[in-house]
Every structure is written in C-alpha cells, then in structure tokens.
Coordinates of C-alpha atoms in Angstrom, one line a residue:
Chain E
X1 CA -35.6 -35.8 -160.3
X2 CA -32.3 -36.1 -162.0
X3 CA -30.9 -32.9 -161.0
X4 CA -32.0 -33.7 -157.4
X5 CA -30.4 -37.2 -157.5
X6 CA -27.2 -35.8 -159.0
X7 CA -27.1 -33.2 -156.2
X8 CA -27.5 -35.9 -153.5
X9 CA -25.0 -38.5 -155.0
X10 CA -22.3 -35.7 -155.2
X11 CA -23.1 -35.0 -151.5
X12 CA -22.5 -38.6 -150.8
X13 CA -19.4 -38.9 -153.0
X14 CA -17.6 -35.7 -151.4
X15 CA -17.9 -37.7 -148.1
X16 CA -16.8 -40.9 -149.5
X17 CA -20.1 -42.6 -148.3
X18 CA -21.1 -44.5 -151.5
X19 CA -18.9 -47.3 -150.5
X20 CA -21.2 -48.4 -147.6
X21 CA -24.4 -47.9 -149.7
X22 CA -25.8 -51.7 -150.0
X23 CA -29.5 -51.7 -151.0
X24 CA -30.5 -53.5 -147.9
X25 CA -29.3 -50.8 -145.5
X26 CA -30.8 -48.0 -147.9
X27 CA -34.2 -49.8 -147.6
X28 CA -33.5 -49.9 -143.9
X29 CA -32.6 -46.3 -143.8
X30 CA -35.8 -45.4 -145.9
X31 CA -37.9 -47.3 -143.3
X32 CA -36.0 -45.6 -140.4
X33 CA -36.6 -42.0 -141.8
X34 CA -40.3 -42.9 -142.4
X35 CA -40.6 -43.8 -138.7
X36 CA -38.9 -40.5 -137.9
X37 CA -41.4 -38.8 -139.9
X38 CA -44.4 -40.7 -138.1
X39 CA -43.0 -39.9 -134.9
X40 CA -44.3 -36.2 -135.1
X41 CA -47.7 -37.6 -135.0
X42 CA -47.5 -39.8 -132.0
X43 CA -50.1 -38.9 -129.3
X44 CA -51.3 -36.2 -131.5
X45 CA -54.0 -35.2 -134.1
X46 CA -53.0 -34.4 -137.5
X47 CA -54.0 -30.8 -136.9
X48 CA -51.8 -30.6 -133.8
X49 CA -48.8 -32.1 -135.3
X50 CA -48.8 -30.1 -138.4
X51 CA -49.3 -26.8 -136.3
X52 CA -46.7 -27.7 -133.7
X53 CA -44.0 -29.6 -135.8
X54 CA -44.5 -28.4 -139.5
X55 CA -40.7 -27.7 -139.9
X56 CA -39.5 -31.1 -138.4
X57 CA -42.2 -32.9 -140.6
X58 CA -40.8 -31.3 -143.9
X59 CA -37.2 -32.3 -143.0
X60 CA -38.3 -35.8 -142.4
X61 CA -40.0 -36.0 -145.8
X62 CA -37.0 -34.7 -147.3
X63 CA -34.9 -37.4 -145.5
X64 CA -37.1 -40.3 -146.8
X65 CA -36.8 -38.8 -150.4
X66 CA -33.0 -38.5 -150.1
X67 CA -32.7 -42.3 -149.1
X68 CA -35.1 -43.2 -151.9
X69 CA -33.3 -41.3 -154.5
X70 CA -30.1 -43.0 -153.2
X71 CA -31.6 -46.6 -153.4
X72 CA -33.1 -45.7 -156.9
X73 CA -29.5 -44.6 -158.2
X74 CA -27.8 -47.6 -156.7
X75 CA -30.3 -50.0 -158.3
X76 CA -30.5 -47.9 -161.7
X77 CA -34.2 -47.6 -161.1
X78 CA -36.2 -44.6 -162.8
X79 CA -38.4 -43.6 -160.0
X80 CA -40.8 -41.4 -162.2
X81 CA -41.3 -44.2 -164.6
X82 CA -42.2 -46.7 -161.8
X83 CA -44.6 -44.2 -160.4
X84 CA -46.5 -43.8 -163.6
X85 CA -46.5 -47.7 -163.9
X86 CA -47.9 -48.1 -160.3
X87 CA -50.6 -45.6 -161.0
X88 CA -51.5 -47.5 -164.2
X89 CA -51.4 -50.9 -162.2
X90 CA -53.5 -49.5 -159.3
X91 CA -56.0 -48.1 -161.9
X92 CA -56.6 -51.6 -162.9
X93 CA -56.9 -52.8 -159.3
X94 CA -59.3 -49.9 -158.2
X95 CA -61.5 -48.9 -161.1
X96 CA -63.5 -45.8 -161.2
X97 CA -67.0 -46.2 -160.5
X98 CA -69.1 -43.8 -162.3
Chain D
X1 CA -42.4 -33.7 -159.5
X2 CA -45.4 -31.4 -160.2
X3 CA -46.6 -33.4 -163.4
X4 CA -46.1 -36.5 -161.2
X5 CA -48.1 -35.1 -158.2
X6 CA -50.9 -33.9 -160.5
X7 CA -51.2 -37.5 -161.9
X8 CA -51.2 -38.9 -158.3
X9 CA -53.8 -36.5 -157.1
X10 CA -55.9 -37.0 -160.3
X11 CA -56.0 -40.6 -159.6
X12 CA -57.2 -40.1 -155.9
X13 CA -59.8 -37.5 -157.0
X14 CA -61.3 -39.8 -159.7
X15 CA -61.8 -42.4 -156.8
X16 CA -63.2 -39.9 -154.2
X17 CA -60.2 -40.8 -151.9
X18 CA -58.9 -37.3 -150.9
X19 CA -61.6 -36.8 -148.3
X20 CA -59.6 -39.5 -146.0
X21 CA -56.4 -37.8 -146.6
X22 CA -55.4 -36.7 -143.2
X23 CA -51.7 -35.9 -142.5
X24 CA -51.3 -38.5 -139.9
X25 CA -52.7 -41.4 -141.8
X26 CA -50.6 -40.5 -145.1
X27 CA -47.3 -40.3 -142.7
X28 CA -48.5 -43.9 -141.3
X29 CA -49.0 -45.1 -144.8
X30 CA -45.5 -43.9 -145.8
X31 CA -44.2 -45.8 -143.0
X32 CA -46.2 -48.9 -143.9
X33 CA -45.0 -48.9 -147.7
X34 CA -41.3 -48.3 -146.6
X35 CA -41.8 -51.7 -144.2
X36 CA -43.2 -53.4 -147.3
X37 CA -40.3 -52.4 -149.3
X38 CA -38.0 -53.6 -146.5
X39 CA -39.8 -56.9 -146.4
X40 CA -38.0 -57.7 -149.6
X41 CA -34.8 -58.0 -147.7
X42 CA -35.7 -60.0 -144.8
X43 CA -33.5 -62.9 -144.2
X44 CA -31.6 -61.9 -147.3
X45 CA -28.5 -60.3 -148.6
X46 CA -29.0 -57.4 -150.8
X47 CA -27.4 -59.2 -153.7
X48 CA -30.0 -62.1 -153.3
X49 CA -32.9 -59.7 -152.5
X50 CA -32.3 -57.5 -155.7
X51 CA -31.7 -60.6 -157.9
X52 CA -34.9 -62.3 -156.7
X53 CA -37.4 -59.4 -156.1
X54 CA -36.3 -56.6 -158.3
X55 CA -39.7 -55.9 -159.7
X56 CA -41.4 -56.0 -156.2
X57 CA -38.8 -53.7 -155.0
X58 CA -39.4 -51.2 -157.7
X59 CA -43.2 -51.2 -157.1
X60 CA -42.8 -50.6 -153.5
X61 CA -40.4 -47.6 -154.1
X62 CA -43.1 -46.4 -156.3
X63 CA -45.7 -46.5 -153.4
X64 CA -43.5 -44.8 -150.7
X65 CA -42.9 -41.9 -153.4
X66 CA -46.6 -41.9 -154.1
X67 CA -47.6 -41.4 -150.6
X68 CA -45.0 -38.7 -149.9
X69 CA -46.2 -36.8 -153.1
X70 CA -49.7 -36.9 -151.5
X71 CA -48.4 -35.8 -148.0
X72 CA -46.6 -32.9 -149.6
X73 CA -49.6 -32.0 -151.8
X74 CA -51.8 -32.1 -148.8
X75 CA -49.3 -29.8 -146.6
X76 CA -48.4 -27.6 -149.4
X77 CA -44.6 -28.6 -149.2
X78 CA -42.4 -28.3 -152.0
X79 CA -40.5 -31.5 -151.9
X80 CA -37.6 -30.7 -154.1
X81 CA -37.0 -27.4 -152.4
X82 CA -37.1 -29.3 -148.9
X83 CA -34.6 -31.8 -150.3
X84 CA -32.2 -28.9 -151.5
X85 CA -32.4 -27.3 -148.0
X86 CA -31.8 -30.7 -146.2
X87 CA -28.6 -31.4 -148.2
X88 CA -27.5 -27.9 -147.3
X89 CA -28.2 -28.4 -143.6
X90 CA -26.5 -31.9 -143.7
X91 CA -23.4 -30.2 -145.4
X92 CA -22.9 -28.2 -142.2
X93 CA -23.5 -31.2 -140.1
X94 CA -21.0 -33.4 -141.8
X95 CA -18.3 -31.1 -143.5
X96 CA -16.3 -32.3 -146.4
X97 CA -12.9 -33.3 -144.7
X98 CA -9.9 -32.7 -147.3
Chain L
X1 CA -46.3 -61.3 -117.6
X2 CA -49.1 -60.1 -115.3
X3 CA -46.6 -58.9 -112.6
X4 CA -44.7 -57.1 -115.4
X5 CA -48.0 -55.6 -116.6
X6 CA -49.0 -54.3 -113.4
X7 CA -45.8 -52.6 -112.9
X8 CA -46.0 -50.9 -116.3
X9 CA -49.6 -49.8 -115.8
X10 CA -48.9 -48.6 -112.4
X11 CA -46.0 -46.4 -113.8
X12 CA -48.5 -44.8 -116.4
X13 CA -51.1 -44.3 -113.8
X14 CA -48.7 -42.5 -111.3
X15 CA -48.3 -40.0 -114.3
X16 CA -51.8 -39.7 -115.4
X17 CA -50.7 -41.2 -118.8
X18 CA -53.5 -43.8 -119.2
X19 CA -56.0 -41.2 -120.5
X20 CA -53.9 -40.8 -123.7
X21 CA -53.7 -44.5 -124.5
X22 CA -55.7 -45.4 -127.5
X23 CA -55.0 -48.5 -129.4
X24 CA -54.0 -46.6 -132.3
X25 CA -51.1 -44.6 -130.9
X26 CA -50.1 -47.6 -128.7
X27 CA -49.7 -49.7 -132.2
X28 CA -47.9 -46.6 -133.7
X29 CA -45.5 -46.6 -130.7
X30 CA -44.7 -50.2 -130.7
X31 CA -43.7 -49.5 -134.3
X32 CA -41.6 -46.6 -133.6
X33 CA -39.7 -48.4 -130.8
X34 CA -39.1 -51.4 -133.0
X35 CA -37.5 -48.8 -135.5
X36 CA -35.4 -47.3 -132.8
X37 CA -34.2 -50.9 -132.2
X38 CA -33.6 -51.5 -135.5
X39 CA -31.5 -48.2 -135.8
X40 CA -28.9 -50.1 -133.8
X41 CA -28.2 -52.2 -136.9
X42 CA -28.1 -49.5 -139.8
X43 CA -25.1 -49.7 -141.9
X44 CA -23.6 -52.3 -139.7
X45 CA -23.3 -56.1 -139.5
X46 CA -25.0 -58.1 -136.6
X47 CA -21.7 -58.8 -134.9
X48 CA -20.5 -55.1 -134.9
X49 CA -24.2 -53.8 -133.8
X50 CA -24.2 -56.3 -130.7
X51 CA -20.8 -55.7 -129.9
X52 CA -20.8 -51.7 -129.9
X53 CA -24.4 -51.1 -128.9
X54 CA -25.5 -54.0 -126.7
X55 CA -26.9 -51.7 -123.9
X56 CA -29.0 -49.7 -126.1
X57 CA -30.4 -52.6 -128.0
X58 CA -31.6 -54.3 -124.7
X59 CA -33.2 -50.9 -123.6
X60 CA -35.0 -50.6 -127.0
X61 CA -36.2 -54.3 -126.9
X62 CA -37.7 -53.2 -123.3
X63 CA -39.3 -50.2 -124.9
X64 CA -41.1 -52.6 -127.5
X65 CA -42.3 -54.9 -124.9
X66 CA -43.6 -52.2 -122.4
X67 CA -45.8 -50.7 -125.3
X68 CA -46.9 -54.2 -126.3
X69 CA -48.0 -54.9 -122.6
X70 CA -49.8 -51.6 -122.6
X71 CA -51.8 -52.4 -125.8
X72 CA -52.6 -55.9 -124.5
X73 CA -53.8 -54.4 -121.3
X74 CA -56.0 -51.7 -123.0
X75 CA -57.5 -54.4 -125.3
X76 CA -57.8 -57.1 -122.5
X77 CA -55.7 -59.5 -124.5
X78 CA -53.6 -62.4 -122.8
X79 CA -50.6 -62.2 -124.7
X80 CA -49.1 -65.6 -123.6
X81 CA -52.2 -67.2 -124.7
X82 CA -52.0 -65.4 -128.4
X83 CA -48.5 -66.5 -128.6
X84 CA -49.5 -70.1 -127.9
X85 CA -52.2 -69.8 -130.4
X86 CA -50.1 -68.4 -132.9
X87 CA -47.3 -71.0 -132.7
X88 CA -49.9 -73.7 -133.1
X89 CA -51.3 -71.8 -136.3
X90 CA -47.7 -71.5 -137.6
X91 CA -47.2 -75.0 -137.2
X92 CA -49.9 -75.9 -139.5
X93 CA -48.7 -73.4 -142.0
X94 CA -45.3 -74.7 -141.7
X95 CA -45.4 -78.4 -141.1
X96 CA -42.1 -80.1 -139.9
X97 CA -40.6 -82.1 -142.6
X98 CA -39.1 -85.3 -141.4
Chain W
X1 CA -41.6 -65.8 -120.2
X2 CA -39.1 -68.7 -120.2
X3 CA -41.8 -71.4 -121.0
X4 CA -42.8 -69.2 -123.8
X5 CA -39.4 -68.8 -124.9
X6 CA -38.7 -72.5 -124.9
X7 CA -41.8 -73.3 -126.9
X8 CA -40.7 -70.7 -129.6
X9 CA -37.3 -71.8 -129.7
X10 CA -38.5 -75.5 -130.1
X11 CA -40.9 -74.6 -133.0
X12 CA -37.8 -72.9 -134.6
X13 CA -35.5 -75.8 -134.0
X14 CA -37.9 -78.5 -135.3
X15 CA -37.8 -76.7 -138.6
X16 CA -34.1 -76.0 -138.7
X17 CA -34.6 -72.1 -138.8
X18 CA -32.3 -71.1 -136.0
X19 CA -29.3 -71.2 -138.4
X20 CA -30.8 -68.0 -140.1
X21 CA -31.4 -66.1 -137.0
X22 CA -29.0 -63.3 -136.9
X23 CA -29.7 -60.4 -134.7
X24 CA -30.1 -57.8 -137.6
X25 CA -32.6 -59.8 -139.4
X26 CA -34.4 -60.6 -136.1
X27 CA -34.6 -56.8 -135.4
X28 CA -35.8 -56.2 -138.9
X29 CA -38.5 -58.8 -138.4
X30 CA -39.8 -57.2 -135.1
X31 CA -40.1 -54.0 -137.2
X32 CA -41.9 -55.6 -140.1
X33 CA -44.3 -57.4 -137.7
X34 CA -45.1 -54.2 -135.9
X35 CA -45.9 -52.6 -139.1
X36 CA -48.2 -55.3 -139.8
X37 CA -49.9 -54.6 -136.6
X38 CA -50.2 -51.0 -137.3
X39 CA -51.6 -51.7 -140.7
X40 CA -55.0 -52.5 -139.0
X41 CA -55.1 -49.0 -137.8
X42 CA -54.7 -47.4 -141.3
X43 CA -57.3 -45.0 -142.4
X44 CA -59.3 -45.8 -139.3
X45 CA -59.9 -44.9 -135.8
X46 CA -59.0 -46.9 -132.9
X47 CA -62.6 -47.9 -132.1
X48 CA -63.4 -48.9 -135.8
X49 CA -60.0 -50.9 -136.1
X50 CA -60.6 -52.9 -132.7
X51 CA -64.2 -53.5 -133.5
X52 CA -63.3 -54.8 -137.0
X53 CA -59.9 -56.4 -136.6
X54 CA -59.5 -57.6 -133.2
X55 CA -58.4 -61.2 -134.2
X56 CA -55.8 -60.0 -136.8
X57 CA -54.5 -57.3 -134.1
X58 CA -54.1 -59.9 -131.6
X59 CA -52.3 -62.3 -134.0
X60 CA -49.9 -59.7 -135.2
X61 CA -49.2 -58.7 -131.2
X62 CA -48.3 -62.4 -131.1
X63 CA -45.9 -62.1 -133.8
X64 CA -43.9 -59.2 -132.5
X65 CA -43.6 -61.0 -129.3
X66 CA -42.5 -64.1 -130.7
X67 CA -39.6 -62.6 -132.7
X68 CA -38.8 -60.4 -129.5
X69 CA -38.4 -63.5 -127.6
X70 CA -36.3 -65.0 -130.2
X71 CA -33.7 -62.1 -130.3
X72 CA -33.7 -62.1 -126.6
X73 CA -32.8 -65.6 -126.6
X74 CA -30.2 -65.1 -129.2
X75 CA -28.6 -62.3 -127.5
X76 CA -29.0 -63.9 -124.0
X77 CA -30.9 -61.0 -122.8
X78 CA -33.4 -61.5 -119.8
X79 CA -36.3 -59.4 -121.0
X80 CA -38.3 -59.1 -117.7
X81 CA -35.2 -57.8 -116.2
X82 CA -34.9 -55.3 -118.8
X83 CA -38.3 -54.0 -118.6
X84 CA -38.0 -53.5 -114.8
X85 CA -34.8 -51.8 -115.3
X86 CA -36.2 -49.5 -118.1
X87 CA -39.3 -48.6 -115.8
X88 CA -36.9 -47.5 -113.2
X89 CA -34.7 -45.3 -115.7
X90 CA -38.1 -44.0 -117.1
X91 CA -39.0 -43.1 -113.4
X92 CA -36.0 -41.0 -113.0
X93 CA -36.6 -39.2 -116.4
X94 CA -40.2 -38.7 -115.8
X95 CA -40.9 -38.1 -112.0
X96 CA -44.1 -38.2 -110.6
X97 CA -45.5 -34.8 -109.7
X98 CA -47.4 -34.5 -106.7

C-alpha cells in the first residue's frame, strides 16, 4: 500500500492538487466515486453488469481506492492496520458459530 | 493487499457469508460505508470532524476498503494493478503543466 | 404532489419503463441522483457552487424528487402524510427548549 | 408543497437550526438520507425489503424529502416547477417511439 500511496501523492503533487485536499472533500469524493461504481449496477442484475461493464467497474473501484489512499495519507492513517483492527472488532461482534 | 484480502475472505468464510456476496450488493455496500464515513463530516468543518471523530472515521475507512477487497476478490480484479493503470490514464487526461 | 406524480408516471408509461421499476433499483436511483446533486459541491464552498452551478443543482434536485415520487407511487405511499408524521416524530426526539 | 415546506421550516426555526443550513451540508444530508433509505435493500430483494422494512423505508423517504425541501427553500427554488421542466427536458432526450 505504501508504494501505491506514494505514486498517488506524487501524481497529485505534480499537478499542485494537494493544497485543495481537505478531509471533508476527500470523504465526499470517496462517496461520489462509490456512487459512480454503483451506477454500473442500476436497473441491472450483477451478472449483466459484470458482463457488460467490467472495464468501467474496475476503473471506478480504482477511483474509490485512490481517494481512500489520499484521505489516509492526509490523516496519517495506516489503512492496513485499520483493516486488521476492524476485522478483529467484527469478530467479537459476529462470533463464529460452530 | 493479498494478505489483507485473504484475511477478509477467511473472516467471511468462517461465517458462511460468501454465498450472499453478489457484485451488486457488494457495490451497494461500498456506497453505504462511504456514506457512513461521510456522515462524520455532516454540519462540521474538516478540522472539527477530524478532532472529534478520528476513531470513527478510521473505522469507516476500513469498512470501505474491506468491501472493496471483497468485490475485487469476487471479480478476480487486481486492485493494485487497476490503481496504477488509472493513474496512468489520469496522467493523459490531466497532463502536468510546466 | 398528486398532479406531479401523475405527470411523472405518465412520462414513464409512454416509454414503457414502468416494468423495470422495482423498489430496490428505485431506491438505488434516488441515491445516485443525490450523489450527482452533491457532486456540484465537490472541492467548492456552498457560495461558489451555488454561484457557478445553480442550474445543474436545480435539475439534480428535480431528479431526486422524480425518483422519490416513483418509489412512493410503486409502494403506494403518501409522501406528504409521511413527511408530517416524521416531523411529529422528530419533534418528540428533539423537543423545543424554551 | 408550500404548506409542507412551511411546516419543515417552522420546525427548524423553533430549534434555531436554520443558522447551520448551508447548501453544501444540505446536499450532503440529502445524500446521507438517500443512503439510509437504500440500506433497507442491502443483501435483500425488493420483495423481502418491502415486506420486512416498509415502515423504515417510508420514514427514510420522508427524510430525503424533508432535506430536499430545506435546500429548495434556502436556494429559493420552486421544486414543482423544476420537476415539470425536467420532465419536459427528458421528453426531448428520450422521445416516445410509436
């Protein structure tokens, strides 16, 4: 993830975009990109959407992650660590029934 | 990312959840989690939101990524590769002005 | 609202669209249109967004309402009645402090 | 719609909330409420969602409309007029095929 984050931040810096990056608009952007991802499934079944729009779905997934990496970088959050912590927390909330 | 994905999928498998994981509901879930992330910024400035809700913001970011990893796994998409491709594509769309 | 709903449903019927109108995709569409509305405010203050994009904001607001009317029609919900009920419920939750 | 708007604005005024109502956060709130509406359909078919969560779906629809009325009031937009204009515009975009 670090290498990916560096690449994303370098891209923003080359264009002088980092000055606009406040946390509220980054969170807003994640939500907008997630909607563009979801738009591929509007009025369609999963099967049809994946069959007809696989390329666009992949690109919108990348857009969500790109903004997520920017927000994590801005807030100095280690996303991987947060995912592992959240899985552990969810494990307590939803215990395995054997 | 692979290790993280394995951990997430193992968590789902232990609970028998993978059977429900169609792409449309996963995309819908990404959008819902992105909204829960954004909710932390409702009626507040970036500064106040981060100061007051840092812990919740981090957890919601993790939730977005957890569902994103599940959708990528389901569709057999290499998210890292997609991010690099998207950055390259964006570089053509938004060239650096020197 | 009834006249407006009739107009919207007539528009859909003339195009044979009503057959596709399940509640899940209508709710999904409301969310997508709400995101398109919100997109006008991305990276911008309220003032700048309203000054620069007033026309588009108005159209996206109409789109949200058009889908909301369709979902209400499909579910046989009286939206006005629901708004009054919700205001009453909110009044109990957030009492006026004098 | 005017009576409904008056009722909503009166509710806000009694609680001193109108001072917080900038257009960006109102648009953000519409999107958040639309997500809460959509959440009723997560991992479920339309039929199951409507059967199991009809009451909550109705309340979330009301919440979307309540914020939409507030944004329209703030921007001095006549929502009904906008809906009729949008239907006309859509009629040009999607002509009826006979």
